[in-house]
Every structure is written in C-alpha cells, then in structure tokens.
Amino acid sequence: MNEKGNIHDIIYIGGDSMQPLADILRPNRLEDVVGQKHLIGKGKVLYNLIKHGKLFSMILYGPCGTGKTTLAYTIIHELDLKYEFLNAVINSKKDLDEVISKAKANDGLVLIMDEIHRLNKDKQDLLLPYLENGLVTLIGLTTANPYHSINPAIRSRCQLFEVKVLTDEDIVLALNKAIKYFDKIDISSEAIKYIASLANGDLRYAYNLLEVAYYASDDFKINLDDIKKINNKPSLYIDKNDDGYYDVISALQKSIRGSDVNASLHYLARLIVAEDLDIIFRRLSVIAYEDIGLANPAIGPRLEAAIKAAERVGLPEARIPLGEIVIDMALSPKSNSAHVALDMAINDVRIGHAPKVPDHIKTNSKDYKYPHNYKGAYVKQQYLPDELVDRRYYNPKVTSKYEINLKNIYDKINNM
C-alpha cells in the first residue's frame, strides 16, 4: 500500500502473501471507505473532524465486519498521526506502559484499542490519567454496546459513534472494487450478489468468501453454483460478544410477549440455525415467568419438558419440541404481575424502605398466630412493617381464569 493513498494498482491477489484480503484492501482515505455515510459523509461528524484536523477520544461500536478498524486507521492516515494498536485482551499492562512512554516521548499519540470492553481495572487505572490530560487519544473498538459494557470512567472521556451494518449494496460495491485486485478472476454478478446476501452486512466475511472461491475455482472462474458449494449458510449476527446476538434474543422475547407467533418462530429459527440451544433454553425460561407468569402457570412445567426433550434428541430434531413450545408460549395469555410486584418490593428495599420486622412475627415470638390453627387456615394479623402496612405490590391482571381466581382470593383477604 501507499503510505497515504490507495493500494498500488500493480498489486494482485494470488501471490504467496498470507495477509488477509480484508487487510490488503483496507483503504487509507475516507472517500474509499464503504458505508457509514452517517459518520463520514460530507458535513458529518468524522468528516468534519478530519477536515478541521482535530481528533478526540472516541469509541466506535458495531457488529463484526462493519469497518470499525478501517475507520480508525483511515482517521490516523488522513491526519498523519502517530499511533499504537493494542488489544485489551491480548496485550498486557506492560504493553500499555510502553505506549504511554512513547506518548510522553512524542508529546502524545493515538491508541487504537480493540475489544475495549474487555479492558480490566488495572489497565483502566493506568490509562485514565493520560486520557484526562490529553497525552493519549483513544480510539476504542468494540462489538459490544458501550452503554452497557464499557466502564463509565472510560466512556465519559470518549465520544461514542455507532458503526452500522453494511447494506447488500455496500457489500456489492466493495466486492466489485476488490475483484480488480485479483489476477485473472472471472466472477458473475449473480455470484457477487449472492456473496453479499450471505455476508449479512459483514464485509470481512464477504472478502473471505470471495478469496476462498477464487482459489477453489477452476481457472479462477466463479459462478453462483461455485459459491453455493463452498457456503450456503449466511453469516448471522449472533456472536455472544456482538450487539446483534442480544438483538435476536430480545426480538424473540418481544415477539412472544406480543403474541406474534410467526415472528417468534422466525427468531427461534435464527437461533436454531446458529445452533445455540443454551441461549434458547435460558431465554424461554425467562419468558415463561416474566411475560406469561400467573396467566398460565402450567407453561413452566411444559417448557421444562420441551427443554429436556430438546436436550435428549439434540439438533436437528431439537427444533421440533422447541417449535411446539414457542407456538404455545406466543399464543398463551400473558401476565407480568408477579415479577412487577417483586421488582416494586426490591426497589423499596434498595431505596431504604426496609424498617424492622413486626415483633409478633420475629423468630420464636410468643405472640405469633399460627394460621393453620384457624378456620380456613387464615387469621388476620400484620406482616408488613408499620411504615409499609398499606403498601400494595401485587396488582392482579385478569387475562386468564387462573389469575382471576387469584385476584378473588386476594380481594377477599384484603377486605377481611
């Protein structure tokens, strides 16, 4: 590559280099970056920062293969800045010490930190003062949501910019540029479009598939069937370190909660294709008690039976009991009254509403009235502390016969 510019036109893929294609094709100029026009389009924030020659600490977050690292390097090259690259997991505190020493020697530098959400406390404590005084300018890269996963002390010193999933059109554009650097390649437009559809917004995935197809082909001719023989399974955003993973899980729960059985099956299918049974089991268990709850308490045992059946038979047959239970859950009556009631009680405790327990229900109290000694196994006595005696956490819903019956009992007790 040129020190500041594009790839040399005389460089072709097909030599002995082991360098990944995504690295070979990585641009150095903002105008060559694919997608992210909300950040780098004319008049947008990163465009203007480069235009004015000014850089602030920032965190670039988004799914894999969307161009976070490319953006970071492009900014560095456009502004001609000194920089170091570290990975929060791989590199040690000693490596960070060396970067800070170089920053002091050079009157500042840029630190590109990959997987910034994995930065441990020792490294954070070392880095924070130099972010504060501007000696180190940080460009953090992460697939995680920084609002949830990055230490607030780091986050407060950085601007947060979302790097969005590339469209199929973005991927096709990038692939058409990439094929110019392959020697003797002959690829159909249908194959390029199909690679883009499989990539699902991940340009690195698209580049890797293109390169495999190039070397796996006869005489470097690639058609649609050649791609299908190599890989017919799309790249899904469900890596456990990616936001997309949590988006699919969230969509599954919200679809079941919203009683949309078709959407529920779609998101279940995405998790099944990803072969992530564990997250399916855990999330469905949450839904059974958070969203269906007292409206249909039998759903818990039925779900447990479906999970055991899925575990016993494994994939692909596990899809059968899982599909059945998800349809059942989506079409079940819903009630969140139980967990909302408990959350209200927890909130009371957390804000300090936890007065002393009434004397007559303390351990070994002689004044305690044992309900089983009374008619109907009920005797009226105070259980809540004096300060909370009129507090009502549970508000029944009347979405099912079961909870209507609970409400009748609840009202009867309250009116005694």
CSV table of C-alpha atoms in Angstrom, one decimal:
chain,number,residue,atom,x,y,z
A,1,MET,CA,0.0,0.0,0.0
A,2,ASN,CA,1.0,3.6,-0.4
A,3,GLU,CA,1.9,5.3,2.9
A,4,LYS,CA,-1.0,7.7,2.3
A,5,GLY,CA,-3.4,6.7,-0.5
A,6,ASN,CA,-4.8,3.6,-2.2
A,7,ILE,CA,-3.5,0.1,-2.9
A,8,HIS,CA,-0.9,0.1,-5.7
A,9,ASP,CA,-2.6,-0.9,-9.0
A,10,ILE,CA,0.2,-3.4,-9.7
A,11,ILE,CA,-0.5,-5.5,-6.6
A,12,TYR,CA,-2.7,-8.5,-7.4
A,13,ILE,CA,-4.2,-11.1,-5.1
A,14,GLY,CA,-2.8,-14.5,-6.0
A,15,GLY,CA,0.8,-14.3,-4.7
A,16,ASP,CA,2.3,-16.1,-1.7
A,17,SER,CA,1.2,-13.5,0.9
A,18,MET,CA,-0.7,-14.9,3.9
A,19,GLN,CA,-2.1,-11.4,4.7
A,20,PRO,CA,-5.9,-11.5,4.9
A,21,LEU,CA,-7.7,-9.9,2.0
A,22,ALA,CA,-9.6,-7.5,4.3
A,23,ASP,CA,-6.2,-6.1,5.4
A,24,ILE,CA,-4.8,-5.9,1.9
A,25,LEU,CA,-7.8,-4.0,0.6
A,26,ARG,CA,-8.2,-1.7,3.7
A,27,PRO,CA,-8.4,1.9,2.4
A,28,ASN,CA,-6.4,4.8,3.8
A,29,ARG,CA,-8.7,7.6,2.6
A,30,LEU,CA,-12.1,8.4,3.9
A,31,GLU,CA,-13.6,8.6,0.4
A,32,ASP,CA,-12.7,5.0,-0.2
A,33,VAL,CA,-14.4,3.7,3.0
A,34,VAL,CA,-17.6,1.6,2.2
A,35,GLY,CA,-20.8,2.7,4.0
A,36,GLN,CA,-21.0,4.7,7.3
A,37,LYS,CA,-22.2,7.9,5.5
A,38,HIS,CA,-23.9,9.0,8.7
A,39,LEU,CA,-20.3,9.4,10.1
A,40,ILE,CA,-18.1,10.1,7.1
A,41,GLY,CA,-20.4,11.7,4.6
A,42,LYS,CA,-19.8,15.3,3.6
A,43,GLY,CA,-20.6,17.5,6.6
A,44,LYS,CA,-20.9,14.6,9.0
A,45,VAL,CA,-19.0,14.4,12.3
A,46,LEU,CA,-15.9,12.3,11.4
A,47,TYR,CA,-15.7,14.0,8.0
A,48,ASN,CA,-15.6,17.4,9.7
A,49,LEU,CA,-13.1,16.3,12.4
A,50,ILE,CA,-10.7,15.3,9.7
A,51,LYS,CA,-11.4,18.4,7.7
A,52,HIS,CA,-10.5,20.5,10.7
A,53,GLY,CA,-7.5,18.4,11.7
A,54,LYS,CA,-8.8,17.6,15.2
A,55,LEU,CA,-9.3,14.3,16.9
A,56,PHE,CA,-11.0,13.5,20.2
A,57,SER,CA,-11.1,10.2,22.1
A,58,MET,CA,-13.9,8.0,20.8
A,59,ILE,CA,-15.4,4.6,20.8
A,60,LEU,CA,-16.5,3.0,17.6
A,61,TYR,CA,-19.0,0.3,18.2
A,62,GLY,CA,-20.9,-2.1,15.9
A,63,PRO,CA,-21.1,-5.6,14.6
A,64,CYS,CA,-18.2,-7.6,13.2
A,65,GLY,CA,-17.0,-6.7,9.7
A,66,THR,CA,-18.7,-3.3,9.5
A,67,GLY,CA,-15.4,-1.3,9.3
A,68,LYS,CA,-14.5,-0.1,12.8
A,69,THR,CA,-10.8,-0.9,12.4
A,70,THR,CA,-10.8,0.5,8.9
A,71,LEU,CA,-12.3,3.8,10.2
A,72,ALA,CA,-9.8,4.0,12.9
A,73,TYR,CA,-6.8,3.5,10.6
A,74,THR,CA,-8.3,5.9,8.0
A,75,ILE,CA,-8.6,8.6,10.6
A,76,ILE,CA,-5.0,8.1,11.6
A,77,HIS,CA,-3.7,8.2,8.0
A,78,GLU,CA,-5.8,11.2,7.0
A,79,LEU,CA,-4.5,13.2,9.9
A,80,ASP,CA,-1.0,11.7,9.7
A,81,LEU,CA,-0.9,10.9,13.4
A,82,LYS,CA,1.5,8.7,15.4
A,83,TYR,CA,-0.4,5.7,16.8
A,84,GLU,CA,-0.1,2.3,18.6
A,85,PHE,CA,-2.5,-0.6,18.3
A,86,LEU,CA,-3.4,-2.8,21.3
A,87,ASN,CA,-5.9,-5.5,22.1
A,88,ALA,CA,-7.5,-5.2,25.5
A,89,VAL,CA,-7.4,-9.0,26.0
A,90,ILE,CA,-4.1,-10.0,24.4
A,91,ASN,CA,-1.8,-7.1,25.4
A,92,SER,CA,-0.6,-6.7,28.9
A,93,LYS,CA,-0.2,-3.8,31.4
A,94,LYS,CA,3.5,-3.7,30.4
A,95,ASP,CA,2.4,-3.1,26.7
A,96,LEU,CA,0.2,-0.2,27.9
A,97,ASP,CA,3.1,1.2,29.9
A,98,GLU,CA,5.3,1.2,26.8
A,99,VAL,CA,2.6,3.0,24.8
A,100,ILE,CA,2.4,5.7,27.5
A,101,SER,CA,6.2,6.0,27.5
A,102,LYS,CA,6.1,6.6,23.7
A,103,ALA,CA,3.3,9.1,24.1
A,104,LYS,CA,5.4,11.1,26.6
A,105,ALA,CA,8.4,10.9,24.3
A,106,ASN,CA,6.4,12.1,21.3
A,107,ASP,CA,4.3,14.6,23.1
A,108,GLY,CA,1.2,12.5,22.6
A,109,LEU,CA,-0.1,9.7,20.4
A,110,VAL,CA,-3.3,7.9,19.4
A,111,LEU,CA,-4.0,4.5,20.9
A,112,ILE,CA,-6.3,2.2,18.9
A,113,MET,CA,-7.6,-0.3,21.5
A,114,ASP,CA,-9.5,-3.3,20.1
A,115,GLU,CA,-12.1,-5.1,22.3
A,116,ILE,CA,-12.1,-2.0,24.6
A,117,HIS,CA,-15.0,-3.5,26.6
A,118,ARG,CA,-12.5,-6.2,27.9
A,119,LEU,CA,-10.1,-3.6,29.4
A,120,ASN,CA,-9.6,-4.7,33.0
A,121,LYS,CA,-9.4,-2.3,36.0
A,122,ASP,CA,-5.6,-2.2,36.3
A,123,LYS,CA,-5.2,-1.1,32.7
A,124,GLN,CA,-8.1,1.4,33.1
A,125,ASP,CA,-6.5,2.9,36.1
A,126,LEU,CA,-3.2,3.3,34.2
A,127,LEU,CA,-4.8,4.8,31.1
A,128,LEU,CA,-7.3,7.2,32.6
A,129,PRO,CA,-5.0,10.0,33.8
A,130,TYR,CA,-3.5,10.2,30.3
A,131,LEU,CA,-6.9,10.3,28.6
A,132,GLU,CA,-7.7,13.1,31.1
A,133,ASN,CA,-4.7,15.3,30.3
A,134,GLY,CA,-4.8,14.5,26.5
A,135,LEU,CA,-1.4,12.8,26.2
A,136,VAL,CA,-3.2,9.7,24.9
A,137,THR,CA,-6.1,10.0,22.5
A,138,LEU,CA,-8.1,6.8,22.5
A,139,ILE,CA,-10.0,5.1,19.6
A,140,GLY,CA,-11.7,2.2,21.2
A,141,LEU,CA,-13.2,-0.6,19.1
A,142,THR,CA,-15.9,-2.9,20.3
A,143,THR,CA,-18.8,-5.1,19.1
A,144,ALA,CA,-20.5,-4.7,22.4
A,145,ASN,CA,-22.9,-1.9,23.4
A,146,PRO,CA,-20.7,0.7,25.2
A,147,TYR,CA,-23.6,2.0,27.2
A,148,HIS,CA,-23.8,-1.4,28.9
A,149,SER,CA,-20.3,-2.9,28.7
A,150,ILE,CA,-17.7,-0.2,29.0
A,151,ASN,CA,-16.6,1.2,32.3
A,152,PRO,CA,-18.3,4.6,32.9
A,153,ALA,CA,-14.9,6.2,33.6
A,154,ILE,CA,-13.6,5.4,30.2
A,155,ARG,CA,-17.0,6.0,28.5
A,156,SER,CA,-17.3,9.5,30.0
A,157,ARG,CA,-14.0,10.5,28.4
A,158,CYS,CA,-15.0,9.4,24.9
A,159,GLN,CA,-17.4,10.2,22.2
A,160,LEU,CA,-19.5,7.2,21.1
A,161,PHE,CA,-20.1,6.5,17.5
A,162,GLU,CA,-22.2,3.6,16.1
A,163,VAL,CA,-20.8,1.8,13.1
A,164,LYS,CA,-23.8,0.4,11.3
A,165,VAL,CA,-24.3,-2.8,9.5
A,166,LEU,CA,-23.4,-2.5,5.8
A,167,THR,CA,-26.2,-3.0,3.3
A,168,ASP,CA,-26.1,-5.6,0.5
A,169,GLU,CA,-25.4,-2.7,-1.9
A,170,ASP,CA,-22.4,-1.6,0.2
A,171,ILE,CA,-21.0,-5.1,0.1
A,172,VAL,CA,-21.6,-5.5,-3.7
A,173,LEU,CA,-19.8,-2.1,-4.2
A,174,ALA,CA,-16.8,-3.3,-2.1
A,175,LEU,CA,-16.6,-6.7,-3.8
A,176,ASN,CA,-16.6,-5.0,-7.3
A,177,LYS,CA,-13.7,-2.9,-6.2
A,178,ALA,CA,-12.0,-5.9,-4.7
A,179,ILE,CA,-12.1,-8.1,-7.8
A,180,LYS,CA,-9.9,-5.5,-9.6
A,181,TYR,CA,-7.0,-6.7,-7.5
A,182,PHE,CA,-7.4,-10.4,-8.4
A,183,ASP,CA,-5.3,-11.8,-11.2
A,184,LYS,CA,-7.4,-13.4,-14.0
A,185,ILE,CA,-10.6,-13.6,-12.0
A,186,ASP,CA,-13.9,-14.1,-13.8
A,187,ILE,CA,-16.9,-13.8,-11.5
A,188,SER,CA,-20.6,-13.5,-12.4
A,189,SER,CA,-22.7,-10.6,-11.0
A,190,GLU,CA,-25.1,-13.2,-9.6
A,191,ALA,CA,-22.2,-14.7,-7.5
A,192,ILE,CA,-21.2,-11.3,-6.2
A,193,LYS,CA,-24.8,-10.5,-5.2
A,194,TYR,CA,-25.1,-13.9,-3.5
A,195,ILE,CA,-21.9,-13.4,-1.5
A,196,ALA,CA,-23.3,-10.1,-0.3
A,197,SER,CA,-26.6,-11.7,0.8
A,198,LEU,CA,-24.7,-14.4,2.7
A,199,ALA,CA,-22.4,-11.8,4.3
A,200,ASN,CA,-25.4,-10.2,6.1
A,201,GLY,CA,-23.6,-6.9,6.4
A,202,ASP,CA,-20.1,-8.4,7.3
A,203,LEU,CA,-17.6,-7.2,4.7
A,204,ARG,CA,-14.8,-9.3,6.2
A,205,TYR,CA,-16.9,-12.4,5.7
A,206,ALA,CA,-17.6,-11.4,2.1
A,207,TYR,CA,-14.0,-10.8,1.4
A,208,ASN,CA,-13.0,-14.2,2.9
A,209,LEU,CA,-15.7,-16.0,0.9
A,210,LEU,CA,-14.5,-14.3,-2.3
A,211,GLU,CA,-10.9,-15.3,-1.7
A,212,VAL,CA,-11.8,-18.9,-0.9
A,213,ALA,CA,-14.0,-19.0,-4.1
A,214,TYR,CA,-11.1,-17.6,-6.1
A,215,TYR,CA,-8.6,-20.3,-5.1
A,216,ALA,CA,-11.2,-23.1,-5.1
A,217,SER,CA,-12.3,-22.4,-8.6
A,218,ASP,CA,-11.2,-23.9,-12.0
A,219,ASP,CA,-9.2,-21.3,-13.9
A,220,PHE,CA,-10.4,-18.6,-11.4
A,221,LYS,CA,-13.9,-18.6,-12.9
A,222,ILE,CA,-16.6,-18.2,-10.3
A,223,ASN,CA,-20.4,-18.6,-10.7
A,224,LEU,CA,-23.3,-18.8,-8.4
A,225,ASP,CA,-23.1,-22.6,-8.0
A,226,ASP,CA,-19.5,-22.4,-7.0
A,227,ILE,CA,-20.4,-20.1,-4.1
A,228,LYS,CA,-23.2,-22.4,-3.0
A,229,LYS,CA,-20.8,-25.4,-3.0
A,230,ILE,CA,-18.5,-23.5,-0.6
A,231,ASN,CA,-21.0,-21.9,1.7
A,232,ASN,CA,-24.8,-21.8,1.6
A,233,LYS,CA,-25.2,-20.6,5.2
A,234,PRO,CA,-25.5,-16.9,5.9
A,235,SER,CA,-23.3,-15.0,8.4
A,236,LEU,CA,-25.7,-14.3,11.4
A,237,TYR,CA,-25.1,-11.6,13.9
A,238,ILE,CA,-25.3,-13.8,17.0
A,239,ASP,CA,-21.8,-13.9,18.3
A,240,LYS,CA,-22.0,-13.6,22.1
A,241,ASN,CA,-19.8,-10.5,22.1
A,242,ASP,CA,-22.0,-8.8,19.5
A,243,ASP,CA,-24.9,-6.5,20.0
A,244,GLY,CA,-26.7,-8.4,17.2
A,245,TYR,CA,-26.7,-11.5,19.4
A,246,TYR,CA,-28.7,-9.7,22.0
A,247,ASP,CA,-30.9,-8.1,19.4
A,248,VAL,CA,-32.1,-11.5,18.2
A,249,ILE,CA,-32.7,-12.7,21.7
A,250,SER,CA,-34.6,-9.5,22.5
A,251,ALA,CA,-36.6,-9.9,19.3
A,252,LEU,CA,-37.6,-13.5,20.3
A,253,GLN,CA,-38.8,-12.4,23.7
A,254,LYS,CA,-40.7,-9.3,22.4
A,255,SER,CA,-42.4,-11.4,19.7
A,256,ILE,CA,-43.6,-14.0,22.2
A,257,ARG,CA,-44.6,-11.2,24.6
A,258,GLY,CA,-46.5,-9.5,21.8
A,259,SER,CA,-48.2,-12.8,20.8
A,260,ASP,CA,-46.8,-12.7,17.2
A,261,VAL,CA,-46.3,-16.4,16.6
A,262,ASN,CA,-44.8,-16.0,13.2
A,263,ALA,CA,-42.1,-13.5,14.3
A,264,SER,CA,-41.5,-15.8,17.4
A,265,LEU,CA,-40.8,-18.7,15.1
A,266,HIS,CA,-38.5,-16.6,12.8
A,267,TYR,CA,-36.2,-15.5,15.7
A,268,LEU,CA,-36.3,-19.0,17.1
A,269,ALA,CA,-35.2,-20.3,13.7
A,270,ARG,CA,-32.2,-17.8,13.7
A,271,LEU,CA,-31.0,-19.2,17.0
A,272,ILE,CA,-31.5,-22.8,15.9
A,273,VAL,CA,-29.6,-22.2,12.6
A,274,ALA,CA,-26.8,-20.7,14.8
A,275,GLU,CA,-27.1,-24.0,16.9
A,276,ASP,CA,-27.3,-22.0,20.2
A,277,LEU,CA,-29.6,-24.2,22.2
A,278,ASP,CA,-28.3,-22.9,25.5
A,279,ILE,CA,-29.5,-19.4,25.0
A,280,ILE,CA,-32.8,-20.6,23.7
A,281,PHE,CA,-33.4,-22.6,26.8
A,282,ARG,CA,-32.4,-19.8,29.1
A,283,ARG,CA,-34.4,-17.1,27.3
A,284,LEU,CA,-37.6,-19.2,27.0
A,285,SER,CA,-37.3,-19.9,30.8
A,286,VAL,CA,-37.2,-16.2,31.5
A,287,ILE,CA,-40.2,-15.5,29.2
A,288,ALA,CA,-42.3,-18.2,30.8
A,289,TYR,CA,-42.1,-16.5,34.2
A,290,GLU,CA,-41.6,-12.8,33.2
A,291,ASP,CA,-44.2,-12.5,30.4
A,292,ILE,CA,-46.7,-15.4,30.8
A,293,GLY,CA,-46.4,-15.9,34.6
A,294,LEU,CA,-49.6,-16.3,36.5
A,295,ALA,CA,-51.7,-16.1,33.4
A,296,ASN,CA,-50.7,-19.6,32.6
A,297,PRO,CA,-48.5,-21.2,35.3
A,298,ALA,CA,-48.6,-24.6,33.6
A,299,ILE,CA,-46.3,-23.2,30.9
A,300,GLY,CA,-43.3,-23.6,33.2
A,301,PRO,CA,-43.5,-27.4,33.5
A,302,ARG,CA,-44.4,-27.7,29.8
A,303,LEU,CA,-41.4,-25.7,28.9
A,304,GLU,CA,-39.2,-27.8,31.1
A,305,ALA,CA,-40.4,-30.9,29.4
A,306,ALA,CA,-39.7,-29.4,26.0
A,307,ILE,CA,-36.2,-28.4,27.0
A,308,LYS,CA,-35.5,-31.9,28.3
A,309,ALA,CA,-36.7,-33.4,25.1
A,310,ALA,CA,-34.6,-31.0,23.0
A,311,GLU,CA,-31.5,-31.8,25.1
A,312,ARG,CA,-32.2,-35.6,24.8
A,313,VAL,CA,-32.5,-35.6,21.0
A,314,GLY,CA,-30.2,-32.8,20.1
A,315,LEU,CA,-30.2,-30.9,16.8
A,316,PRO,CA,-31.7,-31.0,14.3
A,317,GLU,CA,-34.6,-32.8,16.0
A,318,ALA,CA,-34.5,-30.4,18.9
A,319,ARG,CA,-36.3,-27.9,16.7
A,320,ILE,CA,-39.5,-30.0,17.0
A,321,PRO,CA,-40.3,-29.6,20.7
A,322,LEU,CA,-38.9,-26.1,20.7
A,323,GLY,CA,-41.1,-25.0,17.8
A,324,GLU,CA,-44.1,-26.5,19.6
A,325,ILE,CA,-43.5,-24.8,22.9
A,326,VAL,CA,-42.7,-21.4,21.3
A,327,ILE,CA,-46.1,-21.5,19.5
A,328,ASP,CA,-47.7,-22.4,22.8
A,329,MET,CA,-46.0,-19.5,24.6
A,330,ALA,CA,-46.7,-17.0,21.9
A,331,LEU,CA,-50.4,-17.8,21.9
A,332,SER,CA,-50.7,-18.1,25.7
A,333,PRO,CA,-52.4,-15.4,27.8
A,334,LYS,CA,-49.8,-13.1,29.3
A,335,SER,CA,-49.3,-11.5,32.8
A,336,ASN,CA,-46.2,-9.8,34.2
A,337,SER,CA,-47.9,-9.1,37.5
A,338,ALA,CA,-45.7,-11.4,39.6
A,339,HIS,CA,-42.3,-10.0,38.5
A,340,VAL,CA,-43.5,-6.4,38.5
A,341,ALA,CA,-44.7,-6.9,42.1
A,342,LEU,CA,-41.4,-8.3,43.2
A,343,ASP,CA,-39.5,-5.5,41.4
A,344,MET,CA,-41.5,-2.9,43.3
A,345,ALA,CA,-40.6,-4.7,46.6
A,346,ILE,CA,-36.9,-4.9,45.6
A,347,ASN,CA,-37.0,-1.2,44.7
A,348,ASP,CA,-38.4,-0.3,48.1
A,349,VAL,CA,-35.6,-2.2,49.8
A,350,ARG,CA,-32.9,-0.6,47.7
A,351,ILE,CA,-34.1,2.9,48.4
A,352,GLY,CA,-34.0,2.2,52.2
A,353,HIS,CA,-37.7,1.2,52.8
A,354,ALA,CA,-36.8,-1.7,55.0
A,355,PRO,CA,-38.0,-1.0,58.5
A,356,LYS,CA,-37.8,-3.5,61.3
A,357,VAL,CA,-39.9,-6.7,61.2
A,358,PRO,CA,-43.0,-6.6,63.5
A,359,ASP,CA,-42.3,-8.1,66.8
A,360,HIS,CA,-45.0,-10.8,66.6
A,361,ILE,CA,-43.5,-12.5,63.5
A,362,LYS,CA,-39.9,-12.4,64.7
A,363,THR,CA,-38.2,-15.7,65.4
A,364,ASN,CA,-39.7,-17.6,68.4
A,365,SER,CA,-42.3,-14.9,69.1
A,366,LYS,CA,-45.0,-16.0,71.6
A,367,ASP,CA,-47.5,-13.5,70.0
A,368,TYR,CA,-47.4,-15.1,66.6
A,369,LYS,CA,-50.8,-16.6,65.4
A,370,TYR,CA,-50.3,-19.8,63.5
A,371,PRO,CA,-52.7,-19.7,60.6
A,372,HIS,CA,-53.3,-23.4,60.4
A,373,ASN,CA,-54.8,-23.3,63.8
A,374,TYR,CA,-57.7,-21.1,62.5
A,375,LYS,CA,-60.7,-21.7,60.2
A,376,GLY,CA,-59.7,-21.7,56.5
A,377,ALA,CA,-56.0,-21.6,57.6
A,378,TYR,CA,-56.2,-17.8,57.8
A,379,VAL,CA,-56.1,-15.3,60.7
A,380,LYS,CA,-55.8,-11.6,60.3
A,381,GLN,CA,-52.5,-10.2,61.6
A,382,GLN,CA,-50.0,-7.6,60.4
A,383,TYR,CA,-47.0,-8.9,58.4
A,384,LEU,CA,-45.6,-5.8,56.8
A,385,PRO,CA,-43.6,-3.4,58.9
A,386,ASP,CA,-45.6,-0.5,60.4
A,387,GLU,CA,-44.2,2.0,57.9
A,388,LEU,CA,-45.3,-0.1,54.9
A,389,VAL,CA,-48.5,-1.5,56.3
A,390,ASP,CA,-50.6,-0.2,53.4
A,391,ARG,CA,-48.2,-1.0,50.7
A,392,ARG,CA,-49.6,-3.0,47.7
A,393,TYR,CA,-47.1,-4.6,45.4
A,394,TYR,CA,-49.2,-7.1,43.6
A,395,ASN,CA,-51.8,-5.8,41.1
A,396,PRO,CA,-53.6,-8.8,39.6
A,397,LYS,CA,-54.3,-8.9,35.9
A,398,VAL,CA,-57.5,-10.5,34.6
A,399,THR,CA,-56.0,-12.1,31.4
A,400,SER,CA,-56.7,-15.6,32.5
A,401,LYS,CA,-59.1,-17.7,34.6
A,402,TYR,CA,-56.2,-18.7,36.9
A,403,GLU,CA,-55.2,-15.2,37.8
A,404,ILE,CA,-58.9,-14.1,38.1
A,405,ASN,CA,-59.2,-16.8,40.8
A,406,LEU,CA,-56.0,-15.4,42.5
A,407,LYS,CA,-57.5,-11.9,42.4
A,408,ASN,CA,-60.7,-13.1,44.0
A,409,ILE,CA,-58.7,-14.6,46.9
A,410,TYR,CA,-56.5,-11.5,47.1
A,411,ASP,CA,-59.5,-9.2,47.3
A,412,LYS,CA,-61.3,-11.4,49.9
A,413,ILE,CA,-58.2,-11.4,52.2
A,414,ASN,CA,-57.7,-7.6,51.8
A,415,ASN,CA,-61.4,-7.0,52.7
A,416,MET,CA,-61.4,-9.1,55.8
